[in-house]
CSV table of C-alpha atoms in Angstrom, one decimal:
chain,number,residue,atom,x,y,z
R,1033,UNK,CA,-54.6,-118.6,-2.9
R,1034,UNK,CA,-57.1,-120.7,-2.5
R,1035,UNK,CA,-61.3,-119.4,-3.2
R,1036,UNK,CA,-62.4,-117.5,-0.6
R,1037,UNK,CA,-59.5,-115.9,0.2
R,1038,UNK,CA,-57.9,-112.3,0.5
R,1039,UNK,CA,-55.2,-110.9,1.8
R,1040,UNK,CA,-54.5,-108.6,4.2
R,1041,UNK,CA,-51.3,-106.4,2.3
R,1042,UNK,CA,-48.8,-108.5,5.2
R,1043,UNK,CA,-49.5,-112.1,4.4
R,1044,UNK,CA,-51.9,-112.6,6.3
R,1045,UNK,CA,-55.6,-114.5,5.7
R,1046,UNK,CA,-59.4,-113.6,6.3
R,1047,UNK,CA,-62.6,-115.7,5.2
R,1048,UNK,CA,-65.3,-114.4,2.9
R,1049,UNK,CA,-66.3,-112.1,5.9
R,1050,UNK,CA,-62.5,-110.6,6.5
R,1051,UNK,CA,-62.2,-112.0,9.9
R,1052,UNK,CA,-58.3,-113.1,10.2
R,1053,UNK,CA,-58.0,-117.2,10.1
R,1054,UNK,CA,-53.9,-116.4,11.2
R,1055,UNK,CA,-53.7,-119.2,14.2
R,1056,UNK,CA,-53.0,-117.8,17.8
R,1057,UNK,CA,-48.2,-118.7,17.8
R,1058,UNK,CA,-48.0,-118.7,14.1
R,1059,UNK,CA,-47.4,-114.8,13.6
R,1060,UNK,CA,-44.5,-113.3,14.5
R,1061,UNK,CA,-42.3,-110.0,14.1
R,1062,UNK,CA,-39.1,-109.2,14.5
R,1063,UNK,CA,-37.3,-106.0,16.1
R,1064,UNK,CA,-35.0,-103.8,12.8
R,1065,UNK,CA,-31.9,-105.6,14.0
R,1066,UNK,CA,-28.4,-103.1,14.4
R,1067,UNK,CA,-25.9,-103.3,11.1
R,1068,UNK,CA,-24.4,-106.2,10.2
R,1069,UNK,CA,-20.6,-104.6,9.2
R,1070,UNK,CA,-17.8,-107.1,9.5
R,1071,UNK,CA,-19.9,-110.6,10.0
R,1072,UNK,CA,-21.1,-112.5,7.9
R,1073,UNK,CA,-26.1,-113.5,7.4
R,1074,UNK,CA,-25.7,-116.4,8.8
R,1075,UNK,CA,-23.3,-119.2,10.7
R,1076,UNK,CA,-25.8,-122.1,11.4
R,1077,UNK,CA,-25.2,-124.5,8.1
R,1078,UNK,CA,-29.1,-124.8,8.5
R,1079,UNK,CA,-28.2,-120.5,7.6
R,1080,UNK,CA,-26.0,-121.0,4.5
R,1081,UNK,CA,-28.0,-123.3,2.7
R,1082,UNK,CA,-30.6,-119.9,2.8
R,1083,UNK,CA,-29.2,-117.7,1.4
R,1084,UNK,CA,-28.2,-120.6,-1.5
R,1085,UNK,CA,-30.8,-121.0,-2.4
R,1086,UNK,CA,-31.5,-116.8,-2.2
R,1087,UNK,CA,-27.9,-116.6,-4.3
R,1088,UNK,CA,-28.3,-120.0,-6.8
R,1089,UNK,CA,-32.2,-118.0,-7.4
R,1090,UNK,CA,-31.5,-114.3,-8.3
R,1091,UNK,CA,-30.8,-113.1,-11.8
R,1092,UNK,CA,-28.9,-110.1,-11.6
R,1093,UNK,CA,-25.4,-110.9,-8.9
R,1094,UNK,CA,-25.8,-106.4,-9.4
R,1095,UNK,CA,-29.0,-106.6,-7.0
R,1096,UNK,CA,-28.0,-108.5,-4.4
R,1097,UNK,CA,-25.3,-106.4,-3.9
R,1098,UNK,CA,-27.0,-104.3,-3.5
R,1099,UNK,CA,-29.8,-105.8,-0.6
R,1100,UNK,CA,-26.2,-107.3,0.9
R,1101,UNK,CA,-25.7,-103.8,1.4
R,1102,UNK,CA,-28.2,-102.4,2.1
R,1103,UNK,CA,-29.1,-105.8,5.6
R,1104,UNK,CA,-25.7,-104.6,6.5
R,1105,UNK,CA,-26.8,-100.9,6.6
R,1106,UNK,CA,-29.7,-101.4,8.9
R,1107,UNK,CA,-32.2,-100.7,6.6
R,1108,UNK,CA,-34.4,-103.5,6.8
R,1109,UNK,CA,-37.1,-103.1,9.3
R,1110,UNK,CA,-39.0,-104.8,11.7
R,1111,UNK,CA,-39.7,-109.2,10.0
R,1112,UNK,CA,-42.8,-110.0,10.3
R,1113,UNK,CA,-43.4,-114.4,9.9
R,1114,UNK,CA,-46.0,-116.0,8.9
R,1115,UNK,CA,-47.2,-119.4,6.9
R,1116,UNK,CA,-45.5,-119.2,3.8
R,1117,UNK,CA,-44.8,-115.4,3.6
R,1118,UNK,CA,-42.2,-113.2,6.0
R,1119,UNK,CA,-42.4,-109.5,4.7
R,1120,UNK,CA,-40.8,-105.9,5.9
R,1121,UNK,CA,-40.2,-102.9,4.7
R,1122,UNK,CA,-36.9,-101.5,3.2
R,1123,UNK,CA,-35.6,-98.5,3.7
R,1124,UNK,CA,-33.1,-97.3,0.3
R,1125,UNK,CA,-30.1,-94.9,0.5
R,1126,UNK,CA,-32.6,-92.3,-0.7
R,1127,UNK,CA,-35.1,-93.4,2.2
R,1128,UNK,CA,-38.0,-94.4,0.3
R,1129,UNK,CA,-39.7,-96.9,1.8
R,1130,UNK,CA,-40.3,-100.5,0.4
R,1131,UNK,CA,-43.4,-102.9,1.6
R,1132,UNK,CA,-40.6,-105.7,0.1
R,1133,UNK,CA,-42.2,-109.9,1.0
R,1134,UNK,CA,-40.9,-113.1,0.2
R,1135,UNK,CA,-43.0,-116.3,-0.3
R,1136,UNK,CA,-42.3,-120.1,0.2
R,1137,UNK,CA,-44.5,-122.7,0.4
R,1138,UNK,CA,-46.3,-124.1,3.3
R,1139,UNK,CA,-46.3,-127.8,3.6
R,1140,UNK,CA,-49.3,-130.1,3.5
R,1141,UNK,CA,-51.0,-131.9,6.0
R,1142,UNK,CA,-49.6,-135.3,4.6
R,1143,UNK,CA,-46.4,-133.5,4.5
R,1144,UNK,CA,-46.4,-132.3,7.7
R,1145,UNK,CA,-47.3,-135.7,9.5
R,1146,UNK,CA,-44.4,-136.9,7.0
R,1147,UNK,CA,-42.4,-135.4,9.2
R,1148,UNK,CA,-43.3,-135.1,12.9
R,1149,UNK,CA,-43.1,-139.0,12.0
R,1150,UNK,CA,-39.7,-138.4,11.3
R,1151,UNK,CA,-38.8,-135.8,14.1
R,1152,UNK,CA,-39.4,-138.6,16.9
R,1153,UNK,CA,-38.0,-141.7,15.7
R,1154,UNK,CA,-34.7,-140.6,17.0
R,1155,UNK,CA,-34.4,-138.1,20.0
R,1156,UNK,CA,-32.2,-136.8,19.7
R,1157,UNK,CA,-34.1,-134.7,16.6
R,1158,UNK,CA,-36.1,-133.2,18.6
R,1159,UNK,CA,-33.7,-132.7,22.0
R,1160,UNK,CA,-32.3,-130.5,19.7
R,1161,UNK,CA,-34.6,-128.4,18.1
R,1162,UNK,CA,-36.0,-127.7,21.4
R,1163,UNK,CA,-31.7,-126.0,22.1
R,1164,UNK,CA,-33.0,-124.0,18.4
R,1165,UNK,CA,-31.1,-126.8,16.6
R,1166,UNK,CA,-31.9,-128.0,13.2
R,1167,UNK,CA,-29.3,-131.6,13.1
R,1168,UNK,CA,-28.3,-132.6,9.5
R,1169,UNK,CA,-29.9,-135.2,10.3
R,1170,UNK,CA,-33.6,-135.3,10.3
R,1171,UNK,CA,-33.8,-132.5,7.2
R,1172,UNK,CA,-31.9,-136.1,5.5
R,1173,UNK,CA,-34.1,-138.0,7.3
R,1174,UNK,CA,-37.1,-135.7,6.3
R,1175,UNK,CA,-36.4,-135.3,3.0
R,1176,UNK,CA,-35.5,-139.2,2.7
R,1177,UNK,CA,-39.6,-139.0,3.4
R,1178,UNK,CA,-40.1,-136.6,1.1
R,1179,UNK,CA,-40.5,-133.1,2.9
R,1180,UNK,CA,-38.3,-130.7,1.3
R,1181,UNK,CA,-37.7,-128.7,4.8
R,1182,UNK,CA,-34.9,-126.1,3.3
R,1183,UNK,CA,-35.4,-123.6,0.7
R,1184,UNK,CA,-34.2,-124.6,-3.2
R,1185,UNK,CA,-33.8,-122.7,-6.4
R,1186,UNK,CA,-36.7,-121.3,-7.2
R,1187,UNK,CA,-38.4,-121.5,-4.2
R,1188,UNK,CA,-37.9,-117.9,-2.3
R,1189,UNK,CA,-40.5,-115.9,-4.5
R,1190,UNK,CA,-40.5,-112.4,-4.7
R,1191,UNK,CA,-42.7,-109.6,-3.9
R,1192,UNK,CA,-41.8,-106.0,-3.6
R,1193,UNK,CA,-43.6,-102.2,-4.4
R,1194,UNK,CA,-40.5,-101.8,-6.7
R,1195,UNK,CA,-42.7,-103.7,-8.8
R,1196,UNK,CA,-39.4,-105.8,-9.6
R,1197,UNK,CA,-40.3,-109.0,-11.5
R,1198,UNK,CA,-37.1,-110.4,-10.1
R,1199,UNK,CA,-35.0,-110.4,-6.2
R,1200,UNK,CA,-34.7,-106.9,-6.1
R,1201,UNK,CA,-32.3,-105.1,-3.1
R,1202,UNK,CA,-35.4,-104.8,-0.8
R,1203,UNK,CA,-35.7,-108.3,-1.2
R,1204,UNK,CA,-32.7,-109.2,-1.0
R,1205,UNK,CA,-32.1,-106.9,1.8
R,1206,UNK,CA,-34.6,-109.1,3.3
R,1207,UNK,CA,-33.9,-112.7,2.4
R,1208,UNK,CA,-30.0,-111.4,4.6
R,1209,UNK,CA,-32.0,-110.0,7.3
R,1210,UNK,CA,-34.0,-113.6,7.2
R,1211,UNK,CA,-30.6,-115.6,7.5
R,1212,UNK,CA,-29.6,-113.6,10.7
R,1213,UNK,CA,-32.7,-114.9,12.7
R,1214,UNK,CA,-32.6,-118.7,11.5
R,1215,UNK,CA,-29.4,-118.6,13.1
R,1216,UNK,CA,-30.7,-117.6,16.5
R,1217,UNK,CA,-34.0,-119.7,15.6
R,1218,UNK,CA,-35.3,-122.5,13.6
R,1219,UNK,CA,-38.7,-122.1,14.2
R,1220,UNK,CA,-38.1,-119.7,11.7
R,1221,UNK,CA,-37.9,-121.6,9.7
R,1222,UNK,CA,-41.1,-123.7,10.2
R,1223,UNK,CA,-43.2,-121.1,10.2
R,1224,UNK,CA,-42.4,-120.5,7.4
R,1225,UNK,CA,-44.0,-124.0,6.3
R,1226,UNK,CA,-46.5,-123.7,7.6
R,1227,UNK,CA,-46.7,-124.3,11.8
R,1228,UNK,CA,-46.1,-122.4,14.7
R,1229,UNK,CA,-42.8,-124.0,17.6
R,1230,UNK,CA,-46.2,-124.3,20.6
R,1231,UNK,CA,-48.8,-125.9,17.8
R,1232,UNK,CA,-44.9,-128.2,16.8
R,1233,UNK,CA,-44.1,-128.9,20.1
R,1234,UNK,CA,-47.4,-129.7,21.0
R,1235,UNK,CA,-48.6,-132.7,18.4
R,1236,UNK,CA,-44.5,-133.3,18.5
R,1237,UNK,CA,-45.1,-134.7,22.5
R,1238,UNK,CA,-48.4,-136.5,21.6
R,1239,UNK,CA,-46.8,-138.3,19.2
R,1240,UNK,CA,-44.4,-138.9,21.7
R,1241,UNK,CA,-46.4,-139.7,24.3
R,1242,UNK,CA,-48.1,-142.4,21.2
R,1243,UNK,CA,-44.7,-144.0,20.8
R,1244,UNK,CA,-44.5,-144.1,24.7
R,1245,UNK,CA,-47.7,-145.7,25.6
R,1246,UNK,CA,-47.4,-148.4,22.4
R,1247,UNK,CA,-44.3,-150.5,25.3
R,1248,UNK,CA,-46.9,-150.9,27.1
R,1249,UNK,CA,-47.8,-154.5,26.5
R,1250,UNK,CA,-51.9,-154.8,26.7
R,1251,UNK,CA,-50.8,-157.6,29.9
R,1252,UNK,CA,-48.6,-156.1,31.6
R,1253,UNK,CA,-51.5,-155.1,34.0
R,1254,UNK,CA,-52.4,-158.9,34.7
R,1255,UNK,CA,-48.8,-159.4,34.7
R,1256,UNK,CA,-46.9,-159.9,38.4
R,1257,UNK,CA,-43.8,-159.0,38.9
R,1258,UNK,CA,-40.5,-160.2,41.8
R,1259,UNK,CA,-40.9,-160.5,45.5
R,1260,UNK,CA,-42.4,-156.4,45.1
R,1261,UNK,CA,-45.6,-157.9,43.4
R,1262,UNK,CA,-46.0,-154.9,41.6
R,1263,UNK,CA,-46.6,-155.3,37.6
R,1264,UNK,CA,-45.0,-155.7,34.9
R,1265,UNK,CA,-44.6,-152.7,32.5
R,1266,UNK,CA,-41.7,-152.8,29.9
R,1267,UNK,CA,-40.4,-149.8,30.4
R,1268,UNK,CA,-38.4,-147.1,27.5
R,1269,UNK,CA,-35.1,-146.4,26.7
R,1270,UNK,CA,-33.4,-143.2,28.5
R,1271,UNK,CA,-33.0,-141.0,24.4
R,1272,UNK,CA,-37.3,-141.7,24.4
R,1273,UNK,CA,-37.1,-140.8,28.0
R,1274,UNK,CA,-35.2,-137.6,28.0
R,1275,UNK,CA,-37.1,-136.0,24.2
R,1276,UNK,CA,-40.3,-136.4,26.1
R,1277,UNK,CA,-38.9,-133.5,28.7
R,1278,UNK,CA,-42.8,-131.9,28.6
R,1279,UNK,CA,-44.8,-134.7,29.7
R,1280,UNK,CA,-42.0,-136.8,31.9
R,1281,UNK,CA,-40.9,-135.3,35.2
R,1282,UNK,CA,-38.1,-133.2,34.5
R,1283,UNK,CA,-35.0,-134.5,34.9
R,1284,UNK,CA,-32.5,-133.5,38.5
R,1285,UNK,CA,-31.0,-130.2,38.0
R,1286,UNK,CA,-27.5,-130.0,36.6
R,1287,UNK,CA,-23.9,-130.2,38.9
R,1288,UNK,CA,-23.0,-126.1,39.5
R,1289,UNK,CA,-19.4,-124.9,38.6
R,1290,UNK,CA,-17.0,-124.1,39.7
R,1291,UNK,CA,-16.4,-120.4,39.9
R,1292,UNK,CA,-12.9,-121.3,39.2
R,1293,UNK,CA,-10.4,-124.4,38.1
R,1294,UNK,CA,-8.7,-125.7,41.6
R,1295,UNK,CA,-4.6,-123.6,42.1
R,1296,UNK,CA,-2.4,-126.2,41.5
R,1297,UNK,CA,-0.6,-127.6,43.8
R,1298,UNK,CA,3.7,-125.6,44.7
R,1299,UNK,CA,6.2,-128.4,43.6
R,1300,UNK,CA,8.7,-124.6,45.4
R,1301,UNK,CA,9.9,-127.5,48.8
R,1302,UNK,CA,13.1,-128.2,50.4
R,1303,UNK,CA,13.6,-131.2,47.6
R,1304,UNK,CA,16.0,-132.1,45.1
R,1305,UNK,CA,13.8,-132.1,42.1
R,1306,UNK,CA,14.8,-135.7,40.3
R,1307,UNK,CA,17.1,-136.1,37.1
R,1308,UNK,CA,15.1,-134.2,34.0
R,1309,UNK,CA,12.2,-132.6,35.8
R,1310,UNK,CA,11.6,-128.8,35.3
R,1311,UNK,CA,9.4,-128.4,38.9
R,1312,UNK,CA,7.6,-124.8,37.2
R,1313,UNK,CA,7.5,-126.2,33.6
R,1314,UNK,CA,5.3,-129.2,35.4
R,1315,UNK,CA,3.1,-126.1,37.6
R,1316,UNK,CA,2.9,-125.1,34.0
R,1317,UNK,CA,1.0,-127.8,33.1
R,1318,UNK,CA,-0.6,-128.9,36.8
R,1319,UNK,CA,-2.8,-124.9,36.1
R,1320,UNK,CA,-3.0,-125.5,32.2
R,1321,UNK,CA,-4.8,-129.3,33.1
R,1322,UNK,CA,-6.8,-127.4,36.1
R,1323,UNK,CA,-8.3,-124.9,34.0
R,1324,UNK,CA,-9.1,-127.1,31.1
R,1325,UNK,CA,-11.3,-129.9,33.1
R,1326,UNK,CA,-12.5,-126.3,34.9
R,1327,UNK,CA,-13.0,-125.5,31.3
R,1328,UNK,CA,-14.7,-129.2,30.4
R,1329,UNK,CA,-17.1,-128.8,32.7
R,1330,UNK,CA,-18.0,-125.7,31.9
R,1331,UNK,CA,-18.4,-126.9,27.7
R,1332,UNK,CA,-20.5,-130.8,29.0
R,1333,UNK,CA,-22.8,-128.2,31.5
R,1334,UNK,CA,-24.4,-126.0,28.4
R,1335,UNK,CA,-27.7,-126.1,27.0
R,1336,UNK,CA,-27.6,-128.8,23.3
R,1337,UNK,CA,-23.6,-129.9,24.2
R,1338,UNK,CA,-25.0,-133.6,23.7
R,1339,UNK,CA,-25.5,-132.1,19.9
R,1340,UNK,CA,-21.8,-130.8,19.1
R,1341,UNK,CA,-19.6,-133.4,17.5
R,1342,UNK,CA,-17.5,-134.5,19.6
R,1343,UNK,CA,-13.9,-132.3,19.1
R,1344,UNK,CA,-10.6,-133.9,17.2
R,1345,UNK,CA,-7.5,-134.1,19.3
R,1346,UNK,CA,-3.9,-132.1,19.4
R,1347,UNK,CA,-0.8,-133.1,17.3
R,1348,UNK,CA,2.0,-132.6,20.1
R,1349,UNK,CA,2.5,-129.6,17.4
R,1350,UNK,CA,-0.5,-128.0,18.1
R,1351,UNK,CA,-0.6,-129.1,22.0
R,1352,UNK,CA,2.8,-126.9,22.7
R,1353,UNK,CA,1.3,-124.5,20.2
R,1354,UNK,CA,-2.3,-124.0,23.2
R,1355,UNK,CA,-0.1,-124.3,25.9
R,1356,UNK,CA,2.2,-121.1,24.7
R,1357,UNK,CA,-1.1,-118.9,23.5
R,1358,UNK,CA,-3.5,-119.6,27.4
R,1359,UNK,CA,-0.6,-121.0,30.2
R,1360,UNK,CA,1.2,-117.7,29.3
R,1361,UNK,CA,4.5,-119.7,29.5
R,1362,UNK,CA,8.0,-117.9,30.8
R,1363,UNK,CA,10.3,-116.8,28.4
R,1364,UNK,CA,12.6,-119.6,29.0
R,1365,UNK,CA,9.6,-122.5,28.6
R,1366,UNK,CA,8.3,-120.7,25.6
R,1367,UNK,CA,10.9,-120.7,23.8
R,1368,UNK,CA,11.3,-125.3,24.9
R,1369,UNK,CA,7.2,-125.7,23.6
R,1370,UNK,CA,9.0,-122.7,20.2
R,1371,UNK,CA,10.5,-126.4,19.7
R,1372,UNK,CA,7.6,-128.4,20.6
R,1373,UNK,CA,5.5,-126.8,17.5
R,1374,UNK,CA,8.0,-127.0,15.7
R,1375,UNK,CA,9.0,-123.8,14.8
R,1376,UNK,CA,11.3,-120.8,16.0
R,1377,UNK,CA,11.0,-117.9,18.9
R,1378,UNK,CA,10.5,-115.8,16.4
R,1379,UNK,CA,8.0,-117.3,14.8
R,1380,UNK,CA,6.1,-118.5,18.4
R,1381,UNK,CA,4.3,-115.0,18.1
R,1382,UNK,CA,2.9,-115.2,15.6
R,1383,UNK,CA,1.2,-119.1,15.8
R,1384,UNK,CA,0.0,-118.1,19.4
R,1385,UNK,CA,-2.2,-115.1,17.3
R,1386,UNK,CA,-3.1,-117.9,14.6
R,1387,UNK,CA,-4.5,-120.3,17.7
R,1388,UNK,CA,-6.5,-116.6,20.4
R,1389,UNK,CA,-7.8,-116.1,16.5
R,1390,UNK,CA,-9.1,-119.9,15.7
R,1391,UNK,CA,-7.6,-122.5,16.9
R,1392,UNK,CA,-6.0,-125.7,15.3
R,1393,UNK,CA,-7.7,-124.5,11.9
R,1394,UNK,CA,-6.1,-121.0,12.3
R,1395,UNK,CA,-3.1,-122.5,13.4
R,1396,UNK,CA,-3.0,-124.5,10.0
R,1397,UNK,CA,-4.0,-121.6,7.2
R,1398,UNK,CA,-0.6,-119.9,8.2
R,1399,UNK,CA,1.6,-122.6,8.1
R,1400,UNK,CA,0.0,-125.0,5.4
R,1401,UNK,CA,0.2,-123.4,1.7
R,1402,UNK,CA,-2.5,-124.8,-1.3
R,1403,UNK,CA,-3.5,-124.6,-3.6
R,1404,UNK,CA,-7.7,-125.3,-4.0
R,1405,UNK,CA,-9.3,-127.6,-6.6
R,1406,UNK,CA,-10.6,-126.4,-9.9
R,1407,UNK,CA,-14.3,-126.0,-7.2
R,1408,UNK,CA,-13.2,-125.2,-4.1
R,1409,UNK,CA,-10.9,-121.8,-6.7
R,1410,UNK,CA,-13.9,-121.1,-8.6
R,1411,UNK,CA,-15.9,-120.7,-5.7
R,1412,UNK,CA,-13.3,-119.2,-4.0
R,1413,UNK,CA,-12.7,-116.4,-7.3
R,1414,UNK,CA,-16.5,-115.6,-7.4
R,1415,UNK,CA,-16.5,-114.8,-3.3
R,1416,UNK,CA,-14.0,-112.2,-3.8
R,1417,UNK,CA,-15.7,-111.0,-7.6
R,1418,UNK,CA,-19.6,-111.3,-5.3
R,1419,UNK,CA,-17.4,-109.5,-2.1
R,1420,UNK,CA,-17.6,-105.4,-3.5
R,1421,UNK,CA,-18.8,-103.4,-5.5
R,1422,UNK,CA,-16.5,-103.5,-8.5
R,1423,UNK,CA,-15.2,-99.6,-8.0
R,1424,UNK,CA,-14.2,-100.6,-4.2
R,1425,UNK,CA,-12.6,-104.0,-4.8
R,1426,UNK,CA,-8.4,-104.3,-3.6
R,1427,UNK,CA,-6.4,-104.8,-6.3
R,1428,UNK,CA,-5.4,-108.1,-5.7
R,1429,UNK,CA,-2.7,-110.8,-6.9
R,1430,UNK,CA,-3.9,-114.4,-6.4
R,1431,UNK,CA,-0.9,-117.3,-5.9
R,1432,UNK,CA,-2.8,-121.0,-4.7
R,1433,UNK,CA,-4.6,-120.2,-1.9
R,1434,UNK,CA,-2.9,-116.4,-0.6
R,1435,UNK,CA,-4.2,-113.0,-2.3
R,1436,UNK,CA,-2.3,-110.3,-1.2
R,1437,UNK,CA,-2.8,-106.6,-1.9
R,1438,UNK,CA,-1.2,-104.5,-4.5
R,1439,UNK,CA,1.7,-103.2,-1.9
R,1440,UNK,CA,3.2,-106.8,-0.4
R,1441,UNK,CA,1.7,-106.1,2.9
R,1442,UNK,CA,-2.6,-107.0,3.5
R,1443,UNK,CA,-2.8,-110.6,2.5
R,1444,UNK,CA,-6.5,-113.0,2.6
R,1445,UNK,CA,-6.0,-116.7,3.3
R,1446,UNK,CA,-8.4,-119.4,1.7
R,1447,UNK,CA,-8.8,-122.0,3.9
R,1448,UNK,CA,-10.1,-125.5,3.3
R,1449,UNK,CA,-13.0,-124.3,5.7
R,1450,UNK,CA,-13.7,-122.2,2.8
R,1451,UNK,CA,-13.6,-119.4,5.1
R,1452,UNK,CA,-11.0,-115.8,4.7
R,1453,UNK,CA,-8.6,-115.4,7.4
R,1454,UNK,CA,-6.7,-112.0,7.2
R,1455,UNK,CA,-3.5,-110.9,8.0
R,1456,UNK,CA,-0.6,-108.3,7.3
R,1457,UNK,CA,2.6,-108.0,7.3
R,1458,UNK,CA,4.6,-106.6,10.2
R,1459,UNK,CA,8.4,-106.9,10.2
R,1460,UNK,CA,8.6,-108.8,7.1
R,1461,UNK,CA,6.3,-111.5,8.6
R,1462,UNK,CA,2.6,-112.1,8.0
R,1463,UNK,CA,0.8,-112.3,11.5
R,1464,UNK,CA,-2.5,-113.3,11.3
R,1465,UNK,CA,-4.8,-110.0,11.8
R,1466,UNK,CA,-8.5,-111.2,12.6
R,1467,UNK,CA,-10.2,-114.4,12.9
R,1468,UNK,CA,-11.7,-116.0,9.6
R,1469,UNK,CA,-14.9,-114.9,8.4
R,1470,UNK,CA,-17.1,-116.2,5.4
R,1471,UNK,CA,-16.5,-112.8,3.8
R,1472,UNK,CA,-14.1,-112.3,2.2
R,1473,UNK,CA,-14.9,-108.0,2.4
R,1474,UNK,CA,-15.3,-108.6,5.9
R,1475,UNK,CA,-12.1,-110.4,6.6
R,1476,UNK,CA,-10.1,-107.8,4.0
R,1477,UNK,CA,-11.1,-104.7,7.3
R,1478,UNK,CA,-10.1,-106.9,9.7
R,1479,UNK,CA,-6.5,-106.5,7.7
R,1480,UNK,CA,-6.6,-103.0,6.5
R,1481,UNK,CA,-7.4,-101.7,9.7
R,1482,UNK,CA,-4.4,-100.3,11.8
R,1483,UNK,CA,-2.6,-103.0,14.3
R,1484,UNK,CA,-3.3,-101.3,17.6
R,1485,UNK,CA,-7.2,-100.8,17.0
């Protein structure tokens, strides 16, 4: 702490006369979150990077397990976030509360200048931040400029009332809870690094305005244009104009989304169909096309759509399963779709179930048995070992990318995406039992849940 400042007990700073120095908007308090049972603590890539910094830093994995359990049980109170520090009171199982803090180095003024310059270089960076996204290219560009936004090994410095010298269960629980906050809003991380949202956006808008002004030549006022007698002004790109939403006039309103897809045409006419044409199947395809078009329009109107990657196309076999899952065809059409997917009719329900839980990725896990390489296998075993307390871990036998219970009725499948997929054996067939999860314990809970739950 610099000379002439003291801590207020919650990470704030005061001058020698005790006056609070935290600027407006430079502190945020988040209400206690509900228990997180059955889900991972982070889904966004930046939230996962935060947890990786914690897990790579802590010396005692058992303390992390206890902290993860405390966070799952909702034992972390309201979280205060301010530059350089996060704070909460964490209760243990004896209901003792401990004031816990985690410190993170603030960026210097020079580093903030470089970050802001990088952020306005690409219009998409600002647009993504406004949509509560942390674009990977922004983090990479900032790192290339010497500014590390995400914490690394040793960057999360714990302080706790239990007087542990390393990360204890209380500071670990706080970090797991903050990962959930980061998922919702990356500005939480930027505030920890030293800039509140309002100040940061104001500084970005100043830079955007300066860049826009730089596009106007100094002598433009003296240059007539065409027959209008106006003055020549050099324009700016549409992307840059969109990013400057707080300065320029707003874009026109988006079109309204219809209440639902239009009705499919009826092909039940007095005219006999041509050879090889099936009116009922064509009606189903038309209805499916209308439903897909409505869904695509809804996605296009959703915030942040422009920042999302283009989804890969489906193979004919995958699309046959999708049709069976979404169009709910008559049994005789379902049999044709099963053949189109390369399956027997009896195998189609499991494929439909996989699609409903996770689309093409879950379908690949159903169909493919593969051998992880040494690095992937080590990651999988580490996640399994850390998911349960030693006396709570189920007995599993591993083969390739599948871990099966001792009685042969439950199974975890490790996907190429690093996620865990729960399976349950029913009538001699492995059936998907729930959505995938980063946490093998959460996926196992889905597999072990009653089939009709």
